[in-house]
mmCIF file of N, CA and C in Angstrom:
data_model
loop_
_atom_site.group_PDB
_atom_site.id
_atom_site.type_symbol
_atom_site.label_atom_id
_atom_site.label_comp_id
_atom_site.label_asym_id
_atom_site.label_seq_id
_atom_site.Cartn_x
_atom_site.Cartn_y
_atom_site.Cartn_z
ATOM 1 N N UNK A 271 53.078 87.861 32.778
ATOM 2 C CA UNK A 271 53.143 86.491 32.258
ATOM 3 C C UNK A 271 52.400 85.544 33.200
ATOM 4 N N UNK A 272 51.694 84.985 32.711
ATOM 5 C CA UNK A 272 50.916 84.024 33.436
ATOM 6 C C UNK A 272 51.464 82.290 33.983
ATOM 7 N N UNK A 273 51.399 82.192 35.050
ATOM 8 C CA UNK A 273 52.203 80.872 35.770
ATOM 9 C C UNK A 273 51.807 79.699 34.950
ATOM 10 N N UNK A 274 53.180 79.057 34.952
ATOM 11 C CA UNK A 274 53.099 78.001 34.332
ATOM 12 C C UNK A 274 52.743 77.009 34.907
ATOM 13 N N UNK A 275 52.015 75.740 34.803
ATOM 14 C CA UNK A 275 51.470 74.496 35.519
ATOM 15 C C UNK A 275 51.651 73.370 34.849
ATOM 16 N N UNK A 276 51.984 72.631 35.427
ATOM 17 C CA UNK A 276 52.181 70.902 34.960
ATOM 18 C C UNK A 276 50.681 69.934 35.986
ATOM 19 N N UNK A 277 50.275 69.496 34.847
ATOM 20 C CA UNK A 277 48.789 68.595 35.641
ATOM 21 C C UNK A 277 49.571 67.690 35.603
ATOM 22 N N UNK A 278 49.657 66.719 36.681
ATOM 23 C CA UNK A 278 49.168 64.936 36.884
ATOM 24 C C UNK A 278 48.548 64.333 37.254
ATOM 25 N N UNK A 279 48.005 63.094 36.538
ATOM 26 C CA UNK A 279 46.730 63.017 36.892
ATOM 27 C C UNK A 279 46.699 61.584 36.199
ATOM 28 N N UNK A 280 46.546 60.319 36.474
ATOM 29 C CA UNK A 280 46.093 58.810 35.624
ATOM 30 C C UNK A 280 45.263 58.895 34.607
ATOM 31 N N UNK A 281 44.421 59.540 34.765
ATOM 32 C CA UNK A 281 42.805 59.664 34.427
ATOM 33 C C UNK A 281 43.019 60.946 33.575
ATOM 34 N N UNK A 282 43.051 60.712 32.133
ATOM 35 C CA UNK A 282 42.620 61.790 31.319
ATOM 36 C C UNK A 282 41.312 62.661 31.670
ATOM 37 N N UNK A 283 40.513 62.253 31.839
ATOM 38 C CA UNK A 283 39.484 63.391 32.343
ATOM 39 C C UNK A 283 39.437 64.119 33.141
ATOM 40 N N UNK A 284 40.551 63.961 34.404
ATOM 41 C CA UNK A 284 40.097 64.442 35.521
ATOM 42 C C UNK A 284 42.072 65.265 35.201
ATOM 43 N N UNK A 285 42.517 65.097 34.282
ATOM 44 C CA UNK A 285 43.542 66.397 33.402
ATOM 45 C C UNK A 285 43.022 67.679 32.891
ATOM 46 N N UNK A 286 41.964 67.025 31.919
ATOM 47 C CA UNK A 286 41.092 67.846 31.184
ATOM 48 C C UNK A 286 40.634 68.781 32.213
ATOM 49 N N UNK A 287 39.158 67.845 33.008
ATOM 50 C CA UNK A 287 39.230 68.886 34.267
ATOM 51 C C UNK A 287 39.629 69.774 34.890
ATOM 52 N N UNK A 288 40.726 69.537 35.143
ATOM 53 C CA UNK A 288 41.862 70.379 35.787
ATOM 54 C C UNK A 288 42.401 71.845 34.658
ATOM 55 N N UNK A 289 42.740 71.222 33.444
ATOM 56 C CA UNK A 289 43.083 71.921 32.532
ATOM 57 C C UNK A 289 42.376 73.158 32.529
ATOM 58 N N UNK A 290 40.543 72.691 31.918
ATOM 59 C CA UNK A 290 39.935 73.572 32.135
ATOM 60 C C UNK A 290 39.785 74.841 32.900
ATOM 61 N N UNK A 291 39.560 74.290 33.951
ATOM 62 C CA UNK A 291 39.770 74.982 35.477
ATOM 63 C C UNK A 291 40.690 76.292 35.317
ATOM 64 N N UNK A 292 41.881 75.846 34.934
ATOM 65 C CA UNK A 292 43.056 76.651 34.751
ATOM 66 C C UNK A 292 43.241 77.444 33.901
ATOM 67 N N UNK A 293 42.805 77.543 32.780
ATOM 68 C CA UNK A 293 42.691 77.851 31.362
ATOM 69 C C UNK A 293 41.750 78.781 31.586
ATOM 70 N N UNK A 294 40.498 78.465 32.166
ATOM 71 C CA UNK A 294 39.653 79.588 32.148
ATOM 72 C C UNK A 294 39.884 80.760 33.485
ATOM 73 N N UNK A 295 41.041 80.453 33.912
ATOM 74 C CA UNK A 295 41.522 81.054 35.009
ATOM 75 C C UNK A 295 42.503 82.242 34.595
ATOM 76 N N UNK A 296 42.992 81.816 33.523
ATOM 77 C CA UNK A 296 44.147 82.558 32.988
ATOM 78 C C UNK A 296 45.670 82.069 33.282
ATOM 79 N N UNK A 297 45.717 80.929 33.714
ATOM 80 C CA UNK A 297 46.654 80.310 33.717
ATOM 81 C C UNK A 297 46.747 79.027 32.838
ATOM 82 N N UNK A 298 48.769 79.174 32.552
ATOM 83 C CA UNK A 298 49.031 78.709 31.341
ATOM 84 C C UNK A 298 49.543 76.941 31.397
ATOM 85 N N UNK A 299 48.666 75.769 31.151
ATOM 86 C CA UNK A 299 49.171 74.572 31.406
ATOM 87 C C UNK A 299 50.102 74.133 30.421
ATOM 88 N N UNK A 300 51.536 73.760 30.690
ATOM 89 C CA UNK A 300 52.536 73.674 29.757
ATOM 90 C C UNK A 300 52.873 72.178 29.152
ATOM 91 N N UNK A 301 52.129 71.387 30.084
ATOM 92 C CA UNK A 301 51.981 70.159 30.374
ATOM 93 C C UNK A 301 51.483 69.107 31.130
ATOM 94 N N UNK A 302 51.415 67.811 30.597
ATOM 95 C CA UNK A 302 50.584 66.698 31.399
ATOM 96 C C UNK A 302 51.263 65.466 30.953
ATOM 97 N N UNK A 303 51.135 65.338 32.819
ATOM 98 C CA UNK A 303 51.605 63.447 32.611
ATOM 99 C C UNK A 303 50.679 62.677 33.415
ATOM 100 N N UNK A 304 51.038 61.465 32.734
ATOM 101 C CA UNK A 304 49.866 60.805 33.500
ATOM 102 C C UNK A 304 50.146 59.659 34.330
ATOM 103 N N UNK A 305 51.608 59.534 34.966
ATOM 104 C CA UNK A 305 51.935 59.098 36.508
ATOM 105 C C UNK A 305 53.313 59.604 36.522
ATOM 106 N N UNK A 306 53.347 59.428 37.764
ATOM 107 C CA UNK A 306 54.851 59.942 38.704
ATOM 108 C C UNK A 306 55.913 59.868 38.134
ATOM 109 N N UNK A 307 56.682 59.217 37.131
ATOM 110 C CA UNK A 307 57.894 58.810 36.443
ATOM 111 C C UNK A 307 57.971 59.669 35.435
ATOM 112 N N UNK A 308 56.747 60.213 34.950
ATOM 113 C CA UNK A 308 56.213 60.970 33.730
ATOM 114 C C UNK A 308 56.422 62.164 34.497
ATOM 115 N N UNK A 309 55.886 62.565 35.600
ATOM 116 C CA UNK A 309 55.726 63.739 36.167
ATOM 117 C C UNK A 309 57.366 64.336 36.749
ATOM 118 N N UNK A 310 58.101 63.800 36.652
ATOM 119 C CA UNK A 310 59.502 63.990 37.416
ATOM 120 C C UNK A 310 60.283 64.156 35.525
ATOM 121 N N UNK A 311 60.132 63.426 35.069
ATOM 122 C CA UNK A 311 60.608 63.808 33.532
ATOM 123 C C UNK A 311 60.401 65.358 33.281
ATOM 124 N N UNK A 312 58.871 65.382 32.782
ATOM 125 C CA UNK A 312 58.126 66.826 32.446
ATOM 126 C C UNK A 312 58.904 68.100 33.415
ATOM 127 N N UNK A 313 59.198 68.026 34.833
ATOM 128 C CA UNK A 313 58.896 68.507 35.620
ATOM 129 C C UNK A 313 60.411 69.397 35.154
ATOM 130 N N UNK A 314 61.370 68.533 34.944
ATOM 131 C CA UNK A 314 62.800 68.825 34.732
ATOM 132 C C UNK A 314 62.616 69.508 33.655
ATOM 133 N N UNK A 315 62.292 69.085 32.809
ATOM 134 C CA UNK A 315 61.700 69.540 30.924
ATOM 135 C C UNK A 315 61.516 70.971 31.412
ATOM 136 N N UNK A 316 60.255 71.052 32.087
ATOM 137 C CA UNK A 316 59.281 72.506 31.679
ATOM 138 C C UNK A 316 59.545 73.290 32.474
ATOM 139 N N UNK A 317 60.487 72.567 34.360
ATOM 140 C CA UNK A 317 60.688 73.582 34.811
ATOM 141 C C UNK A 317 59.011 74.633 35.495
ATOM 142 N N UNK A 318 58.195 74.470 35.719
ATOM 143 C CA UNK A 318 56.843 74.463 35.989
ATOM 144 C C UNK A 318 56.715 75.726 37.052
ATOM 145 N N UNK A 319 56.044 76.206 37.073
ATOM 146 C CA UNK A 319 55.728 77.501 38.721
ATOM 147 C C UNK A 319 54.992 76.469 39.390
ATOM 148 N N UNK A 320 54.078 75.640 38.836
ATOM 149 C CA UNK A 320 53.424 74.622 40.108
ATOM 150 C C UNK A 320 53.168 73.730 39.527
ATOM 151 N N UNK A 321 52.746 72.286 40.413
ATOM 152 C CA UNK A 321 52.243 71.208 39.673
ATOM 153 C C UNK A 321 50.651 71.038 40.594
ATOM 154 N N UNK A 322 50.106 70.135 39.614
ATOM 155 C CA UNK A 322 48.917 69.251 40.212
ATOM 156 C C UNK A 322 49.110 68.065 40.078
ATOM 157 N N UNK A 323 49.230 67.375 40.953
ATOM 158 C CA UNK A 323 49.680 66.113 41.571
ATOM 159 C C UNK A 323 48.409 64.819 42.122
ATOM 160 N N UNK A 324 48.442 63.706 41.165
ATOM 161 C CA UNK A 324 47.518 62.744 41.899
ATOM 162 C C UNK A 324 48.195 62.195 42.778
ATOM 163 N N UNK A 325 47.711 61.465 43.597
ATOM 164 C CA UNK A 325 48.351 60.579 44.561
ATOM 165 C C UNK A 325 49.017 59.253 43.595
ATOM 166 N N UNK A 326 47.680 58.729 43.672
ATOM 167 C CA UNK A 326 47.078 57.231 43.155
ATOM 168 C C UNK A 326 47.636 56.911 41.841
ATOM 169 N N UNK A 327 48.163 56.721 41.208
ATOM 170 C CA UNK A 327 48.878 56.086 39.875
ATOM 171 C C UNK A 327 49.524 55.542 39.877
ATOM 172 N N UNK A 328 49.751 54.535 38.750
ATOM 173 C CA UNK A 328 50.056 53.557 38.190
ATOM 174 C C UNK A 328 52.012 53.938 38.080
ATOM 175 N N UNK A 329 52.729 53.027 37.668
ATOM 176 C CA UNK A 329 54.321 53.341 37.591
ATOM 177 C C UNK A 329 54.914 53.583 39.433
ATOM 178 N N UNK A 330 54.697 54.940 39.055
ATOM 179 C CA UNK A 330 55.585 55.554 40.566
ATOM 180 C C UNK A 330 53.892 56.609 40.900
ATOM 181 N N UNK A 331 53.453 56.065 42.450
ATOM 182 C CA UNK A 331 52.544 57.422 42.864
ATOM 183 C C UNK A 331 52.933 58.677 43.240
ATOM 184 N N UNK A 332 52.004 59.492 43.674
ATOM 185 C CA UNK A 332 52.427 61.092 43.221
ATOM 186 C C UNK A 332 53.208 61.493 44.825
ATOM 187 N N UNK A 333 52.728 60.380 45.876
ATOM 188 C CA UNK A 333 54.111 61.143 46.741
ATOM 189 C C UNK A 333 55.243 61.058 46.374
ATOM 190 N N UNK A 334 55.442 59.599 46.163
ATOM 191 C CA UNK A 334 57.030 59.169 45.534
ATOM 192 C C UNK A 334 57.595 60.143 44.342
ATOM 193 N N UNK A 335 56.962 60.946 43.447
ATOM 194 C CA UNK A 335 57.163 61.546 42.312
ATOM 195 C C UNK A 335 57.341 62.733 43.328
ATOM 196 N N UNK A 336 56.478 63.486 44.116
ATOM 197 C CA UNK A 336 57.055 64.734 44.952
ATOM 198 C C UNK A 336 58.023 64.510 45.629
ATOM 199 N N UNK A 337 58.286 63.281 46.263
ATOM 200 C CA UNK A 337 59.846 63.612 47.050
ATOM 201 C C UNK A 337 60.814 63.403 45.771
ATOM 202 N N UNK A 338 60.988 62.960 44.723
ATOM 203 C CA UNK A 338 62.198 63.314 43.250
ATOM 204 C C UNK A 338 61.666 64.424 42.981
ATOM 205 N N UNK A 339 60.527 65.427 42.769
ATOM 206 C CA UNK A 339 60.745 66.592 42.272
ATOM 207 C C UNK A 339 61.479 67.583 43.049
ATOM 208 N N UNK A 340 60.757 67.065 44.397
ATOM 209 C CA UNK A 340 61.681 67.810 45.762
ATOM 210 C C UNK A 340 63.242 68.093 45.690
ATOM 211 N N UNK A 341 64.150 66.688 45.703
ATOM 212 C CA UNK A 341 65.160 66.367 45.644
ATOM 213 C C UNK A 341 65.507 66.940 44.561
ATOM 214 N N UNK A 342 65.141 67.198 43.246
ATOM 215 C CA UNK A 342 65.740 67.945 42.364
ATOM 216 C C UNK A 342 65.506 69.511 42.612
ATOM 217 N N UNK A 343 64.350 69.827 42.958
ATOM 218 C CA UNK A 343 64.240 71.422 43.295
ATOM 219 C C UNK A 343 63.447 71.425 44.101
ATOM 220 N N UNK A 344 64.067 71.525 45.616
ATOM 221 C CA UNK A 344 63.573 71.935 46.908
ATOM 222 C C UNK A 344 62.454 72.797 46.938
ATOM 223 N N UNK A 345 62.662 73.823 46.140
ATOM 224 C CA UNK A 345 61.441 74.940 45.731
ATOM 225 C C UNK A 345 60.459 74.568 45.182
ATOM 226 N N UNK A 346 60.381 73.373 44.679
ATOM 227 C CA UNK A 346 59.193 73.118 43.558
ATOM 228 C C UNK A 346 57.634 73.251 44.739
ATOM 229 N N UNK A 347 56.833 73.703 43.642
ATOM 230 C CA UNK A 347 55.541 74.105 44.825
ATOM 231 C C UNK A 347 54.622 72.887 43.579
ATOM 232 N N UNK A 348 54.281 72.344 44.501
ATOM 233 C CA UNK A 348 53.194 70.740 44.024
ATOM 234 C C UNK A 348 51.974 70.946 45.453
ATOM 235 N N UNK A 349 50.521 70.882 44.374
ATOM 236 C CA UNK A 349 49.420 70.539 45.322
ATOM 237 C C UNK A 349 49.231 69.196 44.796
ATOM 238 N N UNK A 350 48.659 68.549 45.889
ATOM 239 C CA UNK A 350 48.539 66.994 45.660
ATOM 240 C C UNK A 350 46.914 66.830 45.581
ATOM 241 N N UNK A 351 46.505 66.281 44.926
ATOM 242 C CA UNK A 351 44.891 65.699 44.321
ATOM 243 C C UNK A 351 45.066 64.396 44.503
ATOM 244 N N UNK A 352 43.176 64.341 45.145
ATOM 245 C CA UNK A 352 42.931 62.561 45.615
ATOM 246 C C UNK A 352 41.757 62.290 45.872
ATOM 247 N N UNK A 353 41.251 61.634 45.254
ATOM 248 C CA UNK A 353 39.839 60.914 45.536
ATOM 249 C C UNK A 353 39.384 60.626 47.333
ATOM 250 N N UNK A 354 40.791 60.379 47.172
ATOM 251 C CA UNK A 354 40.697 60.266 48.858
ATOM 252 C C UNK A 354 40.965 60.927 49.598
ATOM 253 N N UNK A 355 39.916 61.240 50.717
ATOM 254 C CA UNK A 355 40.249 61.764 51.676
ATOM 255 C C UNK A 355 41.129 61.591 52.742
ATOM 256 N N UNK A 356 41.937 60.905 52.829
ATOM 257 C CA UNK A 356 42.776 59.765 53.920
ATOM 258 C C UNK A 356 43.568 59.960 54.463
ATOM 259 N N UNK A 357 43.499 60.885 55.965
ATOM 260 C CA UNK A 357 44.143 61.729 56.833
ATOM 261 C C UNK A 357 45.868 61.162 56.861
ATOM 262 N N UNK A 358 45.940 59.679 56.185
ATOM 263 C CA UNK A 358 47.181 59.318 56.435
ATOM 264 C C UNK A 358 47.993 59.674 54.849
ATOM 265 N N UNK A 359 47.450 59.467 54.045
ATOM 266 C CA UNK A 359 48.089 60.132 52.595
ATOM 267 C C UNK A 359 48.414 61.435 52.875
ATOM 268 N N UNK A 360 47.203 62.764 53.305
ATOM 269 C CA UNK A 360 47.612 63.801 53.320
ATOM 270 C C UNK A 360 48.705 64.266 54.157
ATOM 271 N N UNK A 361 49.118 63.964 55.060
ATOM 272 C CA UNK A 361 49.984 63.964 56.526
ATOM 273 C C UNK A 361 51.560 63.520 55.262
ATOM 274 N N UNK A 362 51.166 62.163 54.638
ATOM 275 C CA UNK A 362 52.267 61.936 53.946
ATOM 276 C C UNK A 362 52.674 62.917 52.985
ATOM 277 N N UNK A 363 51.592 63.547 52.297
ATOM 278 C CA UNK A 363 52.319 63.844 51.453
ATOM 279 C C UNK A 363 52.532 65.848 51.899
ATOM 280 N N UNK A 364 51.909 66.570 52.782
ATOM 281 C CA UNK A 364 52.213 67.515 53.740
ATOM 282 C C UNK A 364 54.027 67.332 54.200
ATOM 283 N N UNK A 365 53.756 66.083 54.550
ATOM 284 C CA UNK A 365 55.417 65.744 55.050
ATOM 285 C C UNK A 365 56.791 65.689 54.305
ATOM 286 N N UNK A 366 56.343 65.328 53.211
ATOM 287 C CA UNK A 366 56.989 65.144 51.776
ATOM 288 C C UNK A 366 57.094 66.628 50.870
ATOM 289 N N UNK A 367 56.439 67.551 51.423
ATOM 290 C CA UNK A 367 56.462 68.943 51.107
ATOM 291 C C UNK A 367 55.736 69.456 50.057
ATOM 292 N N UNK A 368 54.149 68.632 50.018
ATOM 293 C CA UNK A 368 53.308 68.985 49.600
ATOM 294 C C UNK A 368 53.100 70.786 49.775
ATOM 295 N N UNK A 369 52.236 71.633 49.032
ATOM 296 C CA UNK A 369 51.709 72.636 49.346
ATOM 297 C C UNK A 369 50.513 72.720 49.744
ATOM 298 N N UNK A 370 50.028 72.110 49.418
ATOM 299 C CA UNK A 370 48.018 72.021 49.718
ATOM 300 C C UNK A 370 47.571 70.823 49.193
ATOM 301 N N UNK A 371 46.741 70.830 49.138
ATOM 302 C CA UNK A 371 45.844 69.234 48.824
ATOM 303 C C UNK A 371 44.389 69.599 48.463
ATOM 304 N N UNK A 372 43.842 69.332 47.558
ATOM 305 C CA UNK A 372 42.580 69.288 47.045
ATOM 306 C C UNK A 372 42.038 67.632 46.446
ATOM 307 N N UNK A 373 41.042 67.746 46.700
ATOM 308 C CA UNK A 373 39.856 66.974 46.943
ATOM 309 C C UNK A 373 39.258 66.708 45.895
ATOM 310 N N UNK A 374 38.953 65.338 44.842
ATOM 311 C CA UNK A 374 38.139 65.009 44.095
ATOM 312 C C UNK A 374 36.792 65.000 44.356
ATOM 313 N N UNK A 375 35.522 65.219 43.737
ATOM 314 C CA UNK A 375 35.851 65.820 42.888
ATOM 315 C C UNK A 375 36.212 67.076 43.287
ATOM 316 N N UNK A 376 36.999 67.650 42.127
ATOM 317 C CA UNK A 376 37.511 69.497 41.985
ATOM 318 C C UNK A 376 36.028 70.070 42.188
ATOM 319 N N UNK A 377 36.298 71.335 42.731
ATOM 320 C CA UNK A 377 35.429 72.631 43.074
ATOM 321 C C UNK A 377 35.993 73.600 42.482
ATOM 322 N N UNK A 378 35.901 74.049 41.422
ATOM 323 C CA UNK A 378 36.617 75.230 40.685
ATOM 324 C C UNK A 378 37.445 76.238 41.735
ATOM 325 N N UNK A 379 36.906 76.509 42.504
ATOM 326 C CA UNK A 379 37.022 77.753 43.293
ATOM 327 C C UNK A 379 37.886 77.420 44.271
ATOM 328 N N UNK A 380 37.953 76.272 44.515
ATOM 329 C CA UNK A 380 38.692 75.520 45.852
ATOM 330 C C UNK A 380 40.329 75.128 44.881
ATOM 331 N N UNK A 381 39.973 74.834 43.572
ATOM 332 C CA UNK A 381 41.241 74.203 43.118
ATOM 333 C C UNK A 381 42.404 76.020 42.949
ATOM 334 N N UNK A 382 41.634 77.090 42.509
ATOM 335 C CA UNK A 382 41.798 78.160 42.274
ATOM 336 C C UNK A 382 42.699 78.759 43.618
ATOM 337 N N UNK A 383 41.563 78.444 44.578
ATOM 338 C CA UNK A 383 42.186 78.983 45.708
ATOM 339 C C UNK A 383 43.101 78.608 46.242
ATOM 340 N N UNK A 384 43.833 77.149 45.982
ATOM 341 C CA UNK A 384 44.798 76.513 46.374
ATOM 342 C C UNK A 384 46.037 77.090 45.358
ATOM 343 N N UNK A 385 45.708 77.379 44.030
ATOM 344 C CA UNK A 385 46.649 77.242 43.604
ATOM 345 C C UNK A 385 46.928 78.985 43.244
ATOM 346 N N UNK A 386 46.497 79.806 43.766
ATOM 347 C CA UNK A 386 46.635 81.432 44.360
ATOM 348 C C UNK A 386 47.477 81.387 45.567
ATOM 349 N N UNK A 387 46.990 80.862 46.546
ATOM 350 C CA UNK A 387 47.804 80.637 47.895
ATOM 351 C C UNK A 387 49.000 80.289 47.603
ATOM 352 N N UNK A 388 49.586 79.144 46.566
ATOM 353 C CA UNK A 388 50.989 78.549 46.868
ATOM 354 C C UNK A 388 51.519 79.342 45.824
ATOM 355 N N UNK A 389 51.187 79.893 45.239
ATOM 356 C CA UNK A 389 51.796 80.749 44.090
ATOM 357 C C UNK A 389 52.150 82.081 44.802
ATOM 358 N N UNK A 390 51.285 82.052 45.777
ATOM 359 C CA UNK A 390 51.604 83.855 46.615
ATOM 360 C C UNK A 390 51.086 84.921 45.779
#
């Protein structure tokens, strides 16, 4: 059975993106939200093997949404996505119990490889 994934992401395209990515990977996206309040809803809903996580959004951002997914399931494995590179976001959200972090734009191979690693 192929792992289940929840995208978040503001930006419909850069879902799609992601989607893609995954889809042609052989992994199964069960869902998408498109900020943090959304992403902590879904997350409970679908129950997920991993998420993809923006930072930057609108409502609640995607650290604040990883420490409630946290708090509901310690286990939850979330990579965090960001336009930015910004040694102080990543540190935050590493701290907050991020799994990895990838880099806008996506690199197929880089988003792949992140999300092989936290999956084990």
């Amino acid at each position: 059975m192929s792992h289940k994934i929840l995208i978040v992401d503001d930006a419909a395209f850069m879902r799609m993106m992601i989607k893609e990515i995954l889809t042609r990977n052989g992994y199964n996206v069960v869902g998408e939200a498109q900020d943090g309040a959304q992403a902590v809803e879904k997350y409970k809903e679908l129950r997920p093997d991993l998420v993809t996580m923006d930072i930057t959004m609108p409502e609640m951002d995607g650290i604040h949404a990883l420490k409630e997914i946290r708090a509901f399931d310690a286990n939850a494995r979330v990579i965090m996505c960001s336009a930015m590179g910004q040694q102080a976001m990543v540190i935050d959200a590493i701290q907050a119990g991020a799994k990895d972090f990838i880099v806008k734009p996506f690199q197929a191979d880089r988003v792949i490889e992140a999300i092989k690693k936290t999956l084990g």
